[in-house]
Short mmCIF file of C-alpha atoms in Angstrom, two decimals:
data_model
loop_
_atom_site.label_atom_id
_atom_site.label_comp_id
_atom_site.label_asym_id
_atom_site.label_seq_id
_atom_site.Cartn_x
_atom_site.Cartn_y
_atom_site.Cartn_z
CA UNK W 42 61.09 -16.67 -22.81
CA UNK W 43 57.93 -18.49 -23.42
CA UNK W 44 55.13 -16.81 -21.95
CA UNK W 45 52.28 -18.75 -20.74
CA UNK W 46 48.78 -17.36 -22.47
CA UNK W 47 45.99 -18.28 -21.38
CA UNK W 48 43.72 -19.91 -24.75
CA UNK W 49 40.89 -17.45 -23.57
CA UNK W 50 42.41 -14.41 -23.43
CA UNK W 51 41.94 -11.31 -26.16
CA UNK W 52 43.84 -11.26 -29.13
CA UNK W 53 45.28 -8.18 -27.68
CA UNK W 54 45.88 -9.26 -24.73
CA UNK W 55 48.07 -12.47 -26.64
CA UNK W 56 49.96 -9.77 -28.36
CA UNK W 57 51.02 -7.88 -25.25
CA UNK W 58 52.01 -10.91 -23.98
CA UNK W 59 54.69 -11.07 -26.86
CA UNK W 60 56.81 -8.48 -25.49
CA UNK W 61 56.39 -9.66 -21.81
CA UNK W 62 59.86 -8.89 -19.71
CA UNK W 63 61.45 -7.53 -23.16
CA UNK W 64 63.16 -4.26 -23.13
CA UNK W 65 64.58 -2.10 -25.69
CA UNK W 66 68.61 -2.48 -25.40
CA UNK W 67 71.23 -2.55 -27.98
CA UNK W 68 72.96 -5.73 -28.75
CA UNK W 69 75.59 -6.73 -26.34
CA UNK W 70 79.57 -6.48 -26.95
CA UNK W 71 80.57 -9.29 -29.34
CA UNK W 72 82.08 -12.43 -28.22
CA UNK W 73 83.91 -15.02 -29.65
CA UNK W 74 81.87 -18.19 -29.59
CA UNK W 75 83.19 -21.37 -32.20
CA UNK W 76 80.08 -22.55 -33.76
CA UNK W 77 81.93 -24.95 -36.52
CA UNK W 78 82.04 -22.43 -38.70
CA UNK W 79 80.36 -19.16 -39.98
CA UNK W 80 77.88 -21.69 -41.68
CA UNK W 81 77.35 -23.84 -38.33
CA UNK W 82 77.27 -26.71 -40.63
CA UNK W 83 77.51 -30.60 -38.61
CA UNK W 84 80.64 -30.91 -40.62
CA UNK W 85 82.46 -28.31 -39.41
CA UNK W 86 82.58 -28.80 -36.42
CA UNK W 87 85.51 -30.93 -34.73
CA UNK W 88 86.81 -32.09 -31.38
CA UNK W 89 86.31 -35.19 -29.57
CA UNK W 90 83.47 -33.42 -27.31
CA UNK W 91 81.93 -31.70 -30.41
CA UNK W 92 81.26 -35.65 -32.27
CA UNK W 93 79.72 -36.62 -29.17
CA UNK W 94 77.30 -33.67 -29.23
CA UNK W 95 76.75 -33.88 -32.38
CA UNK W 96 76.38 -37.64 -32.55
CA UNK W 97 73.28 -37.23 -29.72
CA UNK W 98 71.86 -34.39 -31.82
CA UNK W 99 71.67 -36.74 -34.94
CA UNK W 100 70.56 -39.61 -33.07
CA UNK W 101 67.81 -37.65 -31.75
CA UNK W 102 67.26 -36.09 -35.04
CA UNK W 103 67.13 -39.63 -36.76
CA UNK W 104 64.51 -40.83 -34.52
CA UNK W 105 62.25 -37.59 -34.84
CA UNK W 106 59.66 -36.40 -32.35
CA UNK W 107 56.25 -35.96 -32.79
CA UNK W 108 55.56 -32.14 -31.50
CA UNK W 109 54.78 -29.40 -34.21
CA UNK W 110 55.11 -25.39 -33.63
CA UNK W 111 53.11 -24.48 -36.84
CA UNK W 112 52.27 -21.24 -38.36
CA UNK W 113 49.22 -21.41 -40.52
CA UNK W 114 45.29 -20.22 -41.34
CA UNK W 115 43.14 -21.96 -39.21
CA UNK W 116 39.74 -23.25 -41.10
CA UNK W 117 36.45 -25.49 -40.26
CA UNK W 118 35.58 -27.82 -42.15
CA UNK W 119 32.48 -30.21 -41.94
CA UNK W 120 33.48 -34.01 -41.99
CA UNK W 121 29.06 -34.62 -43.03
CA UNK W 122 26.53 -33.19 -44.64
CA UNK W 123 24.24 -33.13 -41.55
CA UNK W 124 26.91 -30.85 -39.61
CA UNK W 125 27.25 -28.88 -42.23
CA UNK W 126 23.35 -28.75 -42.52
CA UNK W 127 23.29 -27.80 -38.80
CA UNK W 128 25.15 -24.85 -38.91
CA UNK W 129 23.33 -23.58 -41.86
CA UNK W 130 20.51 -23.51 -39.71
CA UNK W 131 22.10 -21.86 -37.08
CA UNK W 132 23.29 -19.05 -39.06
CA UNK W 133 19.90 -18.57 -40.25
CA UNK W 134 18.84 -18.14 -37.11
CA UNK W 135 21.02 -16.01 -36.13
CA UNK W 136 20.52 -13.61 -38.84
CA UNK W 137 24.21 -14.44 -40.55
CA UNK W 138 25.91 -15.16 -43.59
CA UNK W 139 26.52 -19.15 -43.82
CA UNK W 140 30.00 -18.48 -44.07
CA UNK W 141 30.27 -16.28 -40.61
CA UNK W 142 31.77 -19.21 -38.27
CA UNK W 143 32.75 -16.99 -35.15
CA UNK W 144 29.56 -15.52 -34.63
CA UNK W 145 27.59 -18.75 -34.92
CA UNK W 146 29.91 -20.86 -33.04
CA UNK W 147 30.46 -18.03 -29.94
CA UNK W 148 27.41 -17.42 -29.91
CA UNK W 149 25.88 -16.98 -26.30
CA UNK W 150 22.22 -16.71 -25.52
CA UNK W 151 20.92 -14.83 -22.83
CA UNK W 152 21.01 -17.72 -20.01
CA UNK W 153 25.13 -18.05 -20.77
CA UNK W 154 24.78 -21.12 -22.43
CA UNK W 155 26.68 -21.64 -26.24
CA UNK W 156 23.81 -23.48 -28.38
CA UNK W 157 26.09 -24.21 -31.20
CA UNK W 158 29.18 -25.57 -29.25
CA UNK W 159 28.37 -29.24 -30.32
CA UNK W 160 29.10 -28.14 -33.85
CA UNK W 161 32.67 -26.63 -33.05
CA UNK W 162 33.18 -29.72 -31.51
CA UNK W 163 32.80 -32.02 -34.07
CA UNK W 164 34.12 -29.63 -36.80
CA UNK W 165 36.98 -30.60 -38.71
CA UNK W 166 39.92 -28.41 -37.92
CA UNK W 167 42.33 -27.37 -40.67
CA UNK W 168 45.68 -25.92 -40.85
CA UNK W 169 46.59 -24.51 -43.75
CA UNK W 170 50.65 -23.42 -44.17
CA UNK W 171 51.75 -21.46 -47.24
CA UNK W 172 47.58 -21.99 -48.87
CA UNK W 173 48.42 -26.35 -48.01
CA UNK W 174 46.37 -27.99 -46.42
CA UNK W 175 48.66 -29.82 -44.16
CA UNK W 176 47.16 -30.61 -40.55
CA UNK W 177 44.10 -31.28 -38.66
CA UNK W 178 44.11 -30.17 -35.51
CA UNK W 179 42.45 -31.87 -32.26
CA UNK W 180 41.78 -29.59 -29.51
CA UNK W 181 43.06 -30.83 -26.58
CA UNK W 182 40.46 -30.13 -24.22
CA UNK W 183 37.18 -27.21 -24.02
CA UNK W 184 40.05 -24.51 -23.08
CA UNK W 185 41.87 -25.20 -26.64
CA UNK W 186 38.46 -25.13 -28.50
CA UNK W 187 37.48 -21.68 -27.32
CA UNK W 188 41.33 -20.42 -28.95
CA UNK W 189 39.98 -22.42 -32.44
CA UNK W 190 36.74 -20.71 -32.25
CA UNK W 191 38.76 -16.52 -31.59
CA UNK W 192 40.98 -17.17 -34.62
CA UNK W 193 38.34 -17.62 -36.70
CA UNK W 194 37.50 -14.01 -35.49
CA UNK W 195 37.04 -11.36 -38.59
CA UNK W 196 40.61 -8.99 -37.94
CA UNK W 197 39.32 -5.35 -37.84
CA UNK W 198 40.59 -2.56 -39.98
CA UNK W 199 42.70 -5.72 -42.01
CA UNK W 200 42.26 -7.95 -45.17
CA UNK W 201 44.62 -9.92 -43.98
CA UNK W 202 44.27 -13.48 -42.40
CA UNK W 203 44.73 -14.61 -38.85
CA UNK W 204 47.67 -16.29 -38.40
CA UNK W 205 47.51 -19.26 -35.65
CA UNK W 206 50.26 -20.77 -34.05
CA UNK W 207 49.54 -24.49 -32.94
CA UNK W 208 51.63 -25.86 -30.35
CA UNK W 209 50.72 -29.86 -30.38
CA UNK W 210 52.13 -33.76 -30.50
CA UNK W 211 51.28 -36.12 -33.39
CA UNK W 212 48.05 -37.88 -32.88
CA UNK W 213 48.55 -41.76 -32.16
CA UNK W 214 45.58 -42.58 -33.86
CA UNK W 215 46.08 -41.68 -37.87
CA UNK W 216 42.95 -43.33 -38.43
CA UNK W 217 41.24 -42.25 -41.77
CA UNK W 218 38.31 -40.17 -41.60
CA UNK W 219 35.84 -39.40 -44.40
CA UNK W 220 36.00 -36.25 -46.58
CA UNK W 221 38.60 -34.37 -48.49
CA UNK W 222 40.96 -33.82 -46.07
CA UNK W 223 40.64 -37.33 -44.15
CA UNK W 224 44.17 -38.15 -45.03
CA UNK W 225 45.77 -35.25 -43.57
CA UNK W 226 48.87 -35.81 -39.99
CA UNK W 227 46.26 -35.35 -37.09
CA UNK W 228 48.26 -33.06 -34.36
CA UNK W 229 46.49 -33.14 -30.59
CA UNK W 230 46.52 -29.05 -30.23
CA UNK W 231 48.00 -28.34 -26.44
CA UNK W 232 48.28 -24.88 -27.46
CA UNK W 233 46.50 -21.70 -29.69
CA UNK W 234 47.61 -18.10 -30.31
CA UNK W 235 46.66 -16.00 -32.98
CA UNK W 236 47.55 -12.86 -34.69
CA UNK W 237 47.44 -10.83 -37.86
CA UNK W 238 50.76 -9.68 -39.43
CA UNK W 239 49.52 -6.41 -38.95
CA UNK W 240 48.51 -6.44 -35.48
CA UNK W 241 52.24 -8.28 -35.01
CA UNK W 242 53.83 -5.30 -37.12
CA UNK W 243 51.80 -2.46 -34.99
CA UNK W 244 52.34 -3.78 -31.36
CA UNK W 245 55.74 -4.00 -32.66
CA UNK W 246 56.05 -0.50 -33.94
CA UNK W 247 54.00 0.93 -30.29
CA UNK W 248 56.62 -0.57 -27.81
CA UNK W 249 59.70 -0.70 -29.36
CA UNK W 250 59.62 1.66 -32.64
CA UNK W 251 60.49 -1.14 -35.17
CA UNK W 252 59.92 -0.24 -38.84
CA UNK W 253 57.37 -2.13 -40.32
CA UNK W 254 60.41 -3.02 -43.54
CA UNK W 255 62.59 -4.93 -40.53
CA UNK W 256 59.49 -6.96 -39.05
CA UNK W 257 59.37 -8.45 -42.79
CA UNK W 258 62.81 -8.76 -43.11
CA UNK W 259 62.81 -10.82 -40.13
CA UNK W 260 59.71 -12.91 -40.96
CA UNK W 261 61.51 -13.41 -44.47
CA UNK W 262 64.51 -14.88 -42.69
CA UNK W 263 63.21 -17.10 -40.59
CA UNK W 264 60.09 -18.61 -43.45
CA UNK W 265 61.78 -18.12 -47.00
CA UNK W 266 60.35 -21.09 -47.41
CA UNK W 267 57.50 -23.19 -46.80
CA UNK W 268 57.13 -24.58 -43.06
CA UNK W 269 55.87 -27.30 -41.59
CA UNK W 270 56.80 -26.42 -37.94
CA UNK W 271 57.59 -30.20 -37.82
CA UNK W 272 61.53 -30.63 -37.88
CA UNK W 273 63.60 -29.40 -34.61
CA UNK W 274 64.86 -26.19 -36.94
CA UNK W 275 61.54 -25.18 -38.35
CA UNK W 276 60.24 -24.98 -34.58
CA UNK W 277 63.11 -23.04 -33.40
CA UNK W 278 62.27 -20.66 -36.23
CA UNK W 279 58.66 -20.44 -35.65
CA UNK W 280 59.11 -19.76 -31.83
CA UNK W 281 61.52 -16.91 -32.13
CA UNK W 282 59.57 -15.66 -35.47
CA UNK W 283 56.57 -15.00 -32.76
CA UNK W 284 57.68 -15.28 -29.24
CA UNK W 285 61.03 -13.64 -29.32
CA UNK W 286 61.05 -9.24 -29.69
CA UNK W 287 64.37 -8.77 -29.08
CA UNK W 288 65.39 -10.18 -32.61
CA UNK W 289 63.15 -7.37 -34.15
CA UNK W 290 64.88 -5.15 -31.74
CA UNK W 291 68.29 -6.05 -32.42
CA UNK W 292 67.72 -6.44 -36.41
CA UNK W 293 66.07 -2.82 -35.81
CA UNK W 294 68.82 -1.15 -34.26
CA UNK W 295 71.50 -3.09 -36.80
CA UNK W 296 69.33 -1.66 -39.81
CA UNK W 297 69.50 2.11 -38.29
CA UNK W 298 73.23 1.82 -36.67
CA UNK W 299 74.87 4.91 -39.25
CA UNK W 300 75.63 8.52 -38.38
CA UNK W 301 73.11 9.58 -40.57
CA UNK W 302 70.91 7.46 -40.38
CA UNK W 303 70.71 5.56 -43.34
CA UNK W 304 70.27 1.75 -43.99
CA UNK W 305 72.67 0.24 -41.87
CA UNK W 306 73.09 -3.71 -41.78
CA UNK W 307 70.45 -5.45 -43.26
CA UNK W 308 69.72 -9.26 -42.28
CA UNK W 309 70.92 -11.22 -45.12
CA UNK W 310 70.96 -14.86 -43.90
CA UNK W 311 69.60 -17.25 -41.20
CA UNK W 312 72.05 -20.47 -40.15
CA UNK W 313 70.93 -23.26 -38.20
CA UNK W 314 72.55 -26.49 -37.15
CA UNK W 315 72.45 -28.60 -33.99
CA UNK W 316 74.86 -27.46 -31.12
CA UNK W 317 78.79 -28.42 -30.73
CA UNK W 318 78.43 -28.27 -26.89
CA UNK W 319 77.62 -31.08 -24.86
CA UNK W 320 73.96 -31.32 -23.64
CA UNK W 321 71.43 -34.11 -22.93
CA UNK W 322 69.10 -31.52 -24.50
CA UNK W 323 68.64 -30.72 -28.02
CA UNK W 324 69.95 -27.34 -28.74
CA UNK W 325 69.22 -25.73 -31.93
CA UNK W 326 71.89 -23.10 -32.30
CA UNK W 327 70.78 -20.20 -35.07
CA UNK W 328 73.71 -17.66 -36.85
CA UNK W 329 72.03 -14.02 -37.77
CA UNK W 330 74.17 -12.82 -40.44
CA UNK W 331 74.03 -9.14 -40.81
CA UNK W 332 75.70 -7.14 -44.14
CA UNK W 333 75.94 -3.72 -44.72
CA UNK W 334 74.55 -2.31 -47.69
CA UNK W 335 77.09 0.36 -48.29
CA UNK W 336 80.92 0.80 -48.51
CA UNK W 337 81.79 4.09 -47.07
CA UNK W 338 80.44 3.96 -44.00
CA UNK W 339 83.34 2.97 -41.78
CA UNK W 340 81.44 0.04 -40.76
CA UNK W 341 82.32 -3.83 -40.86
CA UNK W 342 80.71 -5.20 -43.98
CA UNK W 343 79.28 -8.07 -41.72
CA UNK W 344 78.31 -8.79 -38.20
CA UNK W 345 76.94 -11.72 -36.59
CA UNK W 346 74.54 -12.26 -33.68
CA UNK W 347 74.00 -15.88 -31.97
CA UNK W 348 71.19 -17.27 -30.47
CA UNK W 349 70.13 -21.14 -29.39
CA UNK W 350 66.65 -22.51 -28.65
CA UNK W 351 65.94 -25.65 -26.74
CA UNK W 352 63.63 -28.11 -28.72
CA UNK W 353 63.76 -31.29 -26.46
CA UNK W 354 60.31 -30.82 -25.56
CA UNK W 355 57.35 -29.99 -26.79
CA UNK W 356 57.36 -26.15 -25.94
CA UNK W 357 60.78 -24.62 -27.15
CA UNK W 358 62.39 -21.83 -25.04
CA UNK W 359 65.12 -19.56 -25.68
CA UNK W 360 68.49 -21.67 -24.02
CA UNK W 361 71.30 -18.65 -25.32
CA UNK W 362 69.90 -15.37 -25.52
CA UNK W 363 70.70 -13.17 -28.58
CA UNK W 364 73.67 -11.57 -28.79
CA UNK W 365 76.71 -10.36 -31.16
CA UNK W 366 79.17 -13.10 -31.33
CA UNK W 367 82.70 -13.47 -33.46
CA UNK W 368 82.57 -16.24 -35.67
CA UNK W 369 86.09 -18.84 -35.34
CA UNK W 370 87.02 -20.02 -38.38
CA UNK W 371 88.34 -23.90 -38.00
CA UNK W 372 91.36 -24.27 -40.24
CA UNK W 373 92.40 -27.26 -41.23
CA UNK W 374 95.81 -28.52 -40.18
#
């Protein structure tokens, strides 16, 4: 479930690799799975096997790890005034406006050779989450430098900004550099894919027919709020959010499942918590709740679909695939 894309490839070519091996298929038959409760909260949960889980999952979650899967606007930024004075050259020379990054730093001259690579490699990279600052990001090698360089790409036929999702480890050395945003976490980037919301929203809409209104919705359920991509549930988020089509699909086919067609269920909540099953991995498990807007339509007011990601390592992949579940309520004796 997490498809291998090459740093160098097209942006289109990214995209299509989004729905790789998906399929449009309505959600499976529901099954009865025990997640603690509806809420999959750590507390819930009971059972000698279920502490032990659970008791790994904190101790893991207590110690941290240093990976990140971060959404954000990537931006250069020039740690001296002689880089900075370089590149205004460049541009100049090129016939471009100082603040046109992609065409100076692609740039290829006629003998194949990129005159203006030294700058991208000494440029500050910034990513910037919810218009915060918040890393800078260290290629990890010439492959990851050429995905910095196409994200900084102008979109075409959009205002909006490229969205680029780094895939990385905290930097050992913190070391302070000089400029405004010396102080900021320093991630070593192993990983670059980028993407407007609406080239996400219209690769959507060609392969599977997803409204544009349930790509939001979706988006809106997994980042209410602002995210890092640092702690084990904000990465689970962030890979489904852009690596996993079949919760559009699903959350498509919930929002359309009436007789005539009307709003059906809409997704009203996102729950994560740490898994109740024993596993030397760490399993994020994730609760889609799912309410219908309307009364009279025969339907169950709510349904809920399951999911789990493993986060153990630094790429997360889908461990449970999505499907409708029936929530166990733990009574107490």
């Amino acid at each position: 479930m997490n498809p291998t894309v090459s740093p160098n490839e097209p942006l289109a070519q990214q995209n299509n690799e989004f729905l790789a091996g998906s399929s449009v298929t309505q959600p499976n038959r529901p099954i009865q799975r025990a997640i603690g409760s509806v809420e999959g909260t750590l507390e819930n949960t009971k059972g000698e096997d279920g502490d032990s889980a659970q008791l790994t999952q904190l101790q893991h979650h207590e110690v941290g790890n240093n990976y990140i899967y971060a959404v954000g606007v990537l931006k250069p930024e020039f740690p001296n005034q002689g880089l900075q004075q370089a590149f205004y050259n460049a541009a100049q020379t090129l016939g471009v406006s100082e603040y046109d990054y992609y065409t100076v730093l692609s740039y290829t001259d006629d003998t194949k050779h990129r005159p203006y690579f030294y700058i991208a490699e000494q440029i500050r990279w910034v990513l910037t989450i919810h218009d915060r600052d918040t890393y800078i990001l260290q290629p990890r090698a010439k492959a990851e430098l050429v995905s910095f360089i196409e994200a900084l790409k102008p979109p075409e036929n959009s205002l909006l900004s490229v969205l680029s999702t780094a895939v990385g480890i905290i930097a050992e050395d913190q070391a302070l550099d000089h400029g405004v945003n010396a102080g900021l976490t320093k991630v070593v980037c192993n990983h670059l894919f980028s993407q407007t919301l609406d080239s996400l929203h219209q690769l959507l809409k060609d392969k599977t027919g997803v409204a544009t209104a349930v790509i939001q919705d979706v988006l809106k359920g997994l980042e209410y709020q602002p995210n890092d991509g640092r702690s084990d549930f904000s990465r689970a988020k962030n890979f489904l959010a852009y690596r996993y089509p079949e919760l559009y699909i699903t959350t498509d086919f919930l929002h359309k499942e009436t007789v005539s067609n009307d709003t059906g269920y809409f997704l009203d909540e996102v729950h994560t918590s740490y898994t109740d099953l024993a596993s030397p991995h760490v399993i994020v498990d994730l609760v889609f709740t799912y309410k219908n807007k309307r009364k009279d339509t025969g339907l169950k007011p709510e349904v809920y679909f399951h999911c789990s990601v493993d986060v153990t390592h630094q790429f997360p992949f889908v461990n449970a695939p999505l499907q409708e579940f029936m929530p166990l309520t733990l009574m107490d004796s």
